[in-house]
Coordinates of C-alpha atoms in Angstrom, one line a residue:
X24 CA -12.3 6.6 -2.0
X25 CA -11.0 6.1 1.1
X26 CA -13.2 6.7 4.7
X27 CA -12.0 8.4 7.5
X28 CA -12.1 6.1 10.4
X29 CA -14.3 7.3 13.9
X30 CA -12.3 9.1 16.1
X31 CA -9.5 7.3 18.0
X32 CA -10.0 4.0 16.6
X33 CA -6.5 4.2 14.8
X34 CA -5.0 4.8 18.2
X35 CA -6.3 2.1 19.6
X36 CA -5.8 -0.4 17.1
X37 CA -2.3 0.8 16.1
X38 CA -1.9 0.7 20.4
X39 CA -3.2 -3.2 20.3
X40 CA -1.2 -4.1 17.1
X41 CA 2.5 -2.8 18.4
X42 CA 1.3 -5.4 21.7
X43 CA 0.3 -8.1 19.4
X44 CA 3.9 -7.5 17.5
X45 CA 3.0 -5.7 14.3
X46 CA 5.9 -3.3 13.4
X47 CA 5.1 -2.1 10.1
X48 CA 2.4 0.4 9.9
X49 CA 1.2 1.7 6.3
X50 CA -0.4 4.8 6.9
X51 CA -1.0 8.2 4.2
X52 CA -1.9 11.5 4.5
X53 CA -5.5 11.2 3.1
X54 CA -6.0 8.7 5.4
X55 CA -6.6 11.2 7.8
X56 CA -5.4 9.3 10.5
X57 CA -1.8 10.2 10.8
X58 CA -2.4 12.2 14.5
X59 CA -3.4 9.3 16.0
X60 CA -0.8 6.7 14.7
X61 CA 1.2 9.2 15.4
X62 CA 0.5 9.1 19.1
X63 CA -0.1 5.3 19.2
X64 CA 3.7 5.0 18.2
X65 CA 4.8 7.4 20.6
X66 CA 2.8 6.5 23.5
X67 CA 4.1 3.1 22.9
X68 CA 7.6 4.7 22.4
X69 CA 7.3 6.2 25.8
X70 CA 5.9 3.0 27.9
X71 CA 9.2 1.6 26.8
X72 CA 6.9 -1.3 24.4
X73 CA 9.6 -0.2 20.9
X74 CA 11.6 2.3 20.2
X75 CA 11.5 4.4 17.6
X76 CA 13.9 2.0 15.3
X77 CA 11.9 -0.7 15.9
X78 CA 9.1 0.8 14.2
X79 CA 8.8 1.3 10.4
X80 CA 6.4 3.6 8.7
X81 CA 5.6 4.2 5.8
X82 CA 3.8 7.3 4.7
X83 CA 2.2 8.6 1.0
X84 CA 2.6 11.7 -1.6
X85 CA -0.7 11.8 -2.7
X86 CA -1.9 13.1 -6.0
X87 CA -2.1 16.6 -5.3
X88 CA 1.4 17.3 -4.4
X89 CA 3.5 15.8 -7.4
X90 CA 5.2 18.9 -8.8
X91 CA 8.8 18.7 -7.2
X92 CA 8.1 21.9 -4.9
X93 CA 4.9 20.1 -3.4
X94 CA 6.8 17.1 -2.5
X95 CA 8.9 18.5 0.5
X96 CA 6.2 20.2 2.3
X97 CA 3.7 17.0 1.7
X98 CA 6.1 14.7 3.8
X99 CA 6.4 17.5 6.3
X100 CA 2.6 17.3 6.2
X101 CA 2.9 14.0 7.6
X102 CA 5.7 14.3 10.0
X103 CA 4.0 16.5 11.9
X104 CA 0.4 14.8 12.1
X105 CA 2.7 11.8 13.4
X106 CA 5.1 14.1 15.6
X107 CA 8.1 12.3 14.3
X108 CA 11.7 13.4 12.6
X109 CA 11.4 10.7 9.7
X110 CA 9.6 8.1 7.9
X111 CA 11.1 4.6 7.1
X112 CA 9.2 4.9 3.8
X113 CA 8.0 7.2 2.3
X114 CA 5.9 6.6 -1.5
X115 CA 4.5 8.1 -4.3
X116 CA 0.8 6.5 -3.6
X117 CA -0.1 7.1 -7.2
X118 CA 1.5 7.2 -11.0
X119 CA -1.5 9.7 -11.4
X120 CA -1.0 13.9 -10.5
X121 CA -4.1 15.5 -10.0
X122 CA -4.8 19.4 -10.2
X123 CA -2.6 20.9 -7.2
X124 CA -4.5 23.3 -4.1
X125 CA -6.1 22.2 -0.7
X126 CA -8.9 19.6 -2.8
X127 CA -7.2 16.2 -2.6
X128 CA -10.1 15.0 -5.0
X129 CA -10.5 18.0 -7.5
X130 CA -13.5 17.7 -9.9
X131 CA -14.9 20.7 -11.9
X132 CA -18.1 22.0 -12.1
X133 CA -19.5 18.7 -14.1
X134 CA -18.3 16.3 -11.4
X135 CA -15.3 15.5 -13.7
X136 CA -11.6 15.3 -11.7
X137 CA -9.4 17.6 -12.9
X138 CA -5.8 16.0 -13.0
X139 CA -2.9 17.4 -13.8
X140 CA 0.5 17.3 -15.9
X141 CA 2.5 14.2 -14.6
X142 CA 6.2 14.2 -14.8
X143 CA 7.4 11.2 -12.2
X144 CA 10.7 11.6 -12.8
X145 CA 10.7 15.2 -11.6
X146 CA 8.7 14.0 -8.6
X147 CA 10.9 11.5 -8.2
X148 CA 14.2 13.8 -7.8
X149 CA 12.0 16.1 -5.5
X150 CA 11.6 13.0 -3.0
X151 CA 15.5 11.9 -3.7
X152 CA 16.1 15.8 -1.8
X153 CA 14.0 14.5 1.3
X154 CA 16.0 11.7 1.7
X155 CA 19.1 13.4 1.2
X156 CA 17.9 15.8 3.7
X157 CA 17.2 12.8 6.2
X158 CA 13.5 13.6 6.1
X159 CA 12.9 9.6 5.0
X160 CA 15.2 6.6 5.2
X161 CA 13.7 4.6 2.0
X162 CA 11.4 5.7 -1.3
X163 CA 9.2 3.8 -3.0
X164 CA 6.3 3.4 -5.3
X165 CA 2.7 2.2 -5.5
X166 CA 0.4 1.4 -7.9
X167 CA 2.8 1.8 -10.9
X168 CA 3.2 -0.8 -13.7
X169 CA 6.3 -1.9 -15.6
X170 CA 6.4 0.8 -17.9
X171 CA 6.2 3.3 -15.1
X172 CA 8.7 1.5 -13.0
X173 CA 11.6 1.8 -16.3
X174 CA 10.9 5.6 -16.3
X175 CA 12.8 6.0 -13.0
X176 CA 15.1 2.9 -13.0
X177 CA 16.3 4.3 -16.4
X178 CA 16.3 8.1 -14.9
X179 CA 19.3 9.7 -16.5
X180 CA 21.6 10.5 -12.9
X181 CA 18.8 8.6 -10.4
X182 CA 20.2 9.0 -7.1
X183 CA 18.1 6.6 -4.9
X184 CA 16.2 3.2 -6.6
X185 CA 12.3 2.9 -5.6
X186 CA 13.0 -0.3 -2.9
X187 CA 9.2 -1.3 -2.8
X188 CA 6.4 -1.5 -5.2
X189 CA 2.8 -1.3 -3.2
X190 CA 0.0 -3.0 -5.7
X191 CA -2.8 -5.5 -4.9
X192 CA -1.8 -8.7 -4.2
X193 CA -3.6 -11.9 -3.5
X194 CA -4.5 -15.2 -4.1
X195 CA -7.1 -13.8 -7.0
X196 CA -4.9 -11.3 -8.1
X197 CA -0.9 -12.6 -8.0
X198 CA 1.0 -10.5 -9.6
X199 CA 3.0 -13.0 -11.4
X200 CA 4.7 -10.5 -14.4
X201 CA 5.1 -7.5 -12.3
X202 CA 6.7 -10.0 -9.2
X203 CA 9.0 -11.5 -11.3
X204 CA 10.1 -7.9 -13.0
X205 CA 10.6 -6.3 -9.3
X206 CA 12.6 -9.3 -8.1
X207 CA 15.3 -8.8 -10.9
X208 CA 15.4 -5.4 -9.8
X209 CA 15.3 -5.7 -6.1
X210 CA 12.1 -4.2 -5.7
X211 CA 10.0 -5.6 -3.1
X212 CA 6.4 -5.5 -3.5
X213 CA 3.8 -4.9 -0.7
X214 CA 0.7 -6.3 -1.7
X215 CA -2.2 -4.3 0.0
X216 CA -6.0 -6.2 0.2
X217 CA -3.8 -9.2 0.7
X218 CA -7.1 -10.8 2.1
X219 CA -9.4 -9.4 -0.2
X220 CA -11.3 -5.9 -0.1
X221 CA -14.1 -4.8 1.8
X222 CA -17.3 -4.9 -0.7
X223 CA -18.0 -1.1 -0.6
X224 CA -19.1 -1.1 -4.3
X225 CA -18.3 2.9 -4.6
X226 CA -14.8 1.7 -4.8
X227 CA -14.4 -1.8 -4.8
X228 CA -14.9 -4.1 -7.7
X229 CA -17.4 -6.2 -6.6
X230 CA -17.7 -8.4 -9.6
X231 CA -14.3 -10.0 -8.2
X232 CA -16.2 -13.2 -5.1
X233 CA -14.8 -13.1 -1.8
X234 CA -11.6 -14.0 -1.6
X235 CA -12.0 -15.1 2.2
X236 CA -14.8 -17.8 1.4
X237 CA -12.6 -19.6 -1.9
X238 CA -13.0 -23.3 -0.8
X239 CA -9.5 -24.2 -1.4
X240 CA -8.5 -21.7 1.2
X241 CA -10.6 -22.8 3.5
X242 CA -10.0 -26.5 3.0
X243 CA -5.7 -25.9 3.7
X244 CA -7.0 -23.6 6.6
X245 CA -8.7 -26.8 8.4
X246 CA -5.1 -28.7 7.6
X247 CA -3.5 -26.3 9.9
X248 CA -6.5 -25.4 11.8
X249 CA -5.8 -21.7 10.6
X250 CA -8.2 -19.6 8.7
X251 CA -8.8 -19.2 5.1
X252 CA -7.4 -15.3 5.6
X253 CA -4.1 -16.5 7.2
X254 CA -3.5 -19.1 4.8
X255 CA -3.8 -16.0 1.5
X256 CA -1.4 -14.4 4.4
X257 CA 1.0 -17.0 4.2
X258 CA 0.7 -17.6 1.0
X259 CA 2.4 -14.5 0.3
X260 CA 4.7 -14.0 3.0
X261 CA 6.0 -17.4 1.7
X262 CA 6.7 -16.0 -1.6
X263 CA 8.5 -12.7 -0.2
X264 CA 5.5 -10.7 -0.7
X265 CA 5.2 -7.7 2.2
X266 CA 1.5 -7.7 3.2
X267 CA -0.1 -5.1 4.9
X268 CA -3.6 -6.6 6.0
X269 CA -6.4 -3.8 7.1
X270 CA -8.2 -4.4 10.0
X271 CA -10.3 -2.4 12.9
X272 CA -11.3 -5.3 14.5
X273 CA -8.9 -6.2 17.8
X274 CA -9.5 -10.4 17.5
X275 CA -8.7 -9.6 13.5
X276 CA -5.7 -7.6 14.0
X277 CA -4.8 -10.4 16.2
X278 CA -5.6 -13.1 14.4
X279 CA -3.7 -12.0 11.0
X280 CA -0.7 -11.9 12.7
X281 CA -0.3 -15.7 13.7
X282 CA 0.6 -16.7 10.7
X283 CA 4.2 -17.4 11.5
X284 CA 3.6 -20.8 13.3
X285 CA 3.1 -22.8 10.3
X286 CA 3.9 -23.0 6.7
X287 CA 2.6 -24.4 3.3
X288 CA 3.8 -27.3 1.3
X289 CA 5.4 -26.6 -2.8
X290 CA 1.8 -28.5 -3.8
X291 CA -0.4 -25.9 -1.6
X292 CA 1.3 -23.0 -2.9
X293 CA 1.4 -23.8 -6.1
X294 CA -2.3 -24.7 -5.8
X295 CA -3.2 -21.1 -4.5
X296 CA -0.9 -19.9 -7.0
X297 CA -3.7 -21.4 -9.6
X298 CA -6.5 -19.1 -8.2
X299 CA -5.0 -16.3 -10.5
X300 CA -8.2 -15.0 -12.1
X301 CA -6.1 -11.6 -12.9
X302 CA -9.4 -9.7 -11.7
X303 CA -8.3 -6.8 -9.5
X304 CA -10.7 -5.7 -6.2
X305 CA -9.2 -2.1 -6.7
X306 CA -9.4 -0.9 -10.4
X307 CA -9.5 2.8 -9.7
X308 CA -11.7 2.8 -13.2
X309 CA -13.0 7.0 -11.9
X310 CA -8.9 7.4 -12.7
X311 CA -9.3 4.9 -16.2
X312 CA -9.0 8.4 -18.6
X313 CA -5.9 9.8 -16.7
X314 CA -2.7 9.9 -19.3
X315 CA -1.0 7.8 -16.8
X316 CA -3.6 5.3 -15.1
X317 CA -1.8 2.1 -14.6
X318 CA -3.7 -0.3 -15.0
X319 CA -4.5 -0.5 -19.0
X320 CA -1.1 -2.1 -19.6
X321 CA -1.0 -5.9 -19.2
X322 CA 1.4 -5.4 -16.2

């Protein structure tokens, strides 16, 4: 469900965003893309732009490498498309294991996906090694609901707390429950489509309207003469959310950045906090029969 993106566009954009000031890049190995961020960072390394602290990535174990001896050579996976030592992040991109071997979407012969035994708490030790090993500075999680997230905080001998929690998060979609249960455990969330989704049906739910034409939005975005997407941008980064906006376009990935020049009143975000309609863009519902697809529980 996710698209490759034409050739060299990443490196270009990621090249543009470290100018514009961006320093958190989200990137996974079934992106596809991880050369060429790779290379953007470095390049940008080298012209003397950042260095290599400055910088914080954050790459994914995707579903096909969740048995512990996977888990290792995954992340090595990435740190060589990137050509880097480490990863500032480094999560487990799904609560869901699919069948292991060189498919990263396995289906049988009936178009069906085949998963696979899911043990997160022997997944999670295996990634606990890579840190350890210096591999990755910080683990985390995405996708995984309340239930999930007690299986490791209660891990009998858990060496190294999940420190983020990446879910959907938007003015549509707040996250209320599952933001207040990660802030009593000092897990940040990082709220991905934090302006909406693209409406490619095939994965999106397009039943959810467009976040980016919601009237209220747009009405607080003429206040500050800002735009309905970096008001639901500062609406989060107001209330400690991480965003991670996607965007191939260079006046976007410029524009969603200058949102640190104003900020909302208690009223206005308490009024965008009221857009709740719990109705996720991303519901994964292919994944909906998998033992451990997330989102059947409440939160």
């Amino acid at each position: 469900f996710y698209h490759p993106t034409p050739k060299d566009t990443a490196l270009e954009c990621v090249k543009l965003a470290i100018d514009v000031g961006y320093r958190h890049f989200d990137g996974a190995l079934v992106y596809f893309n991880e050369h060429e961020v790779g290379q953007a960072i470095r390049e940008k390394i080298a012209d003397g732009t950042v260095k290599r602290e400055d910088i914080f990535y954050c790459g994914k174990l995707w579903n096909t490498f969740h048995p512990p001896e996977l888990v290792r050579p995954a992340l090595e996976r990435t740190l060589k498309a990137l050509k880097l030592d480490y990863v500032d992040l480094y999560i487990v991109e799904l609560p869901m294991a699919f069948k292991p071997g060189n498919e990263f979407y396995p289906k049988d012969q009936h178009g069906k996906y085949i998963y696979h035994h899911t043990d997160l708490c022997a997944t999670w030790e295996a990634l606990e090694h890579c840190k350890d090993a210096g591999l990755v500075k910080s683990l985390g999680v995405s996708n995984f609901n309340r239930r999930q997230l007690e299986l490791l905080l209660n891990k009998p001998g858990l060496k190294h707390k999940p420190v983020s929690n990446q879910v959907e998060c938007h003015p549509y979609f707040t996250q209320p429950k599952l933001l207040e249960y990660c802030r009593q455990h000092d897990i940040v969330i990082v709220g991905y489509c934090p302006i909406g989704s693209s409406r490619d049906a095939s994965w999106v739910n397009v039943k959810c309207p467009p976040l980016l034409e919601d009237e209220l939005l747009v009405s607080i975005g003429k206040k500050y003469n800002k735009s309905s997407a970096q008001v639901a941008l500062r609406f989060n980064v107001q209330r400690g959310v991480v965003v991670i906006p996607k965007s191939f376009s260079p006046e976007r990935i410029t524009h969603n950045f200058q949102i640190f020049d104003f900020s909302l009143t208690e009223e206005e975000m308490k009024a965008i906090e009221s857009l709740n309609k719990n109705i996720r863009f991303v519901e994964l519902l292919m994944w909906s029969d998998h033992p451990e697809y997330p989102f059947h529980d409440e939160y």
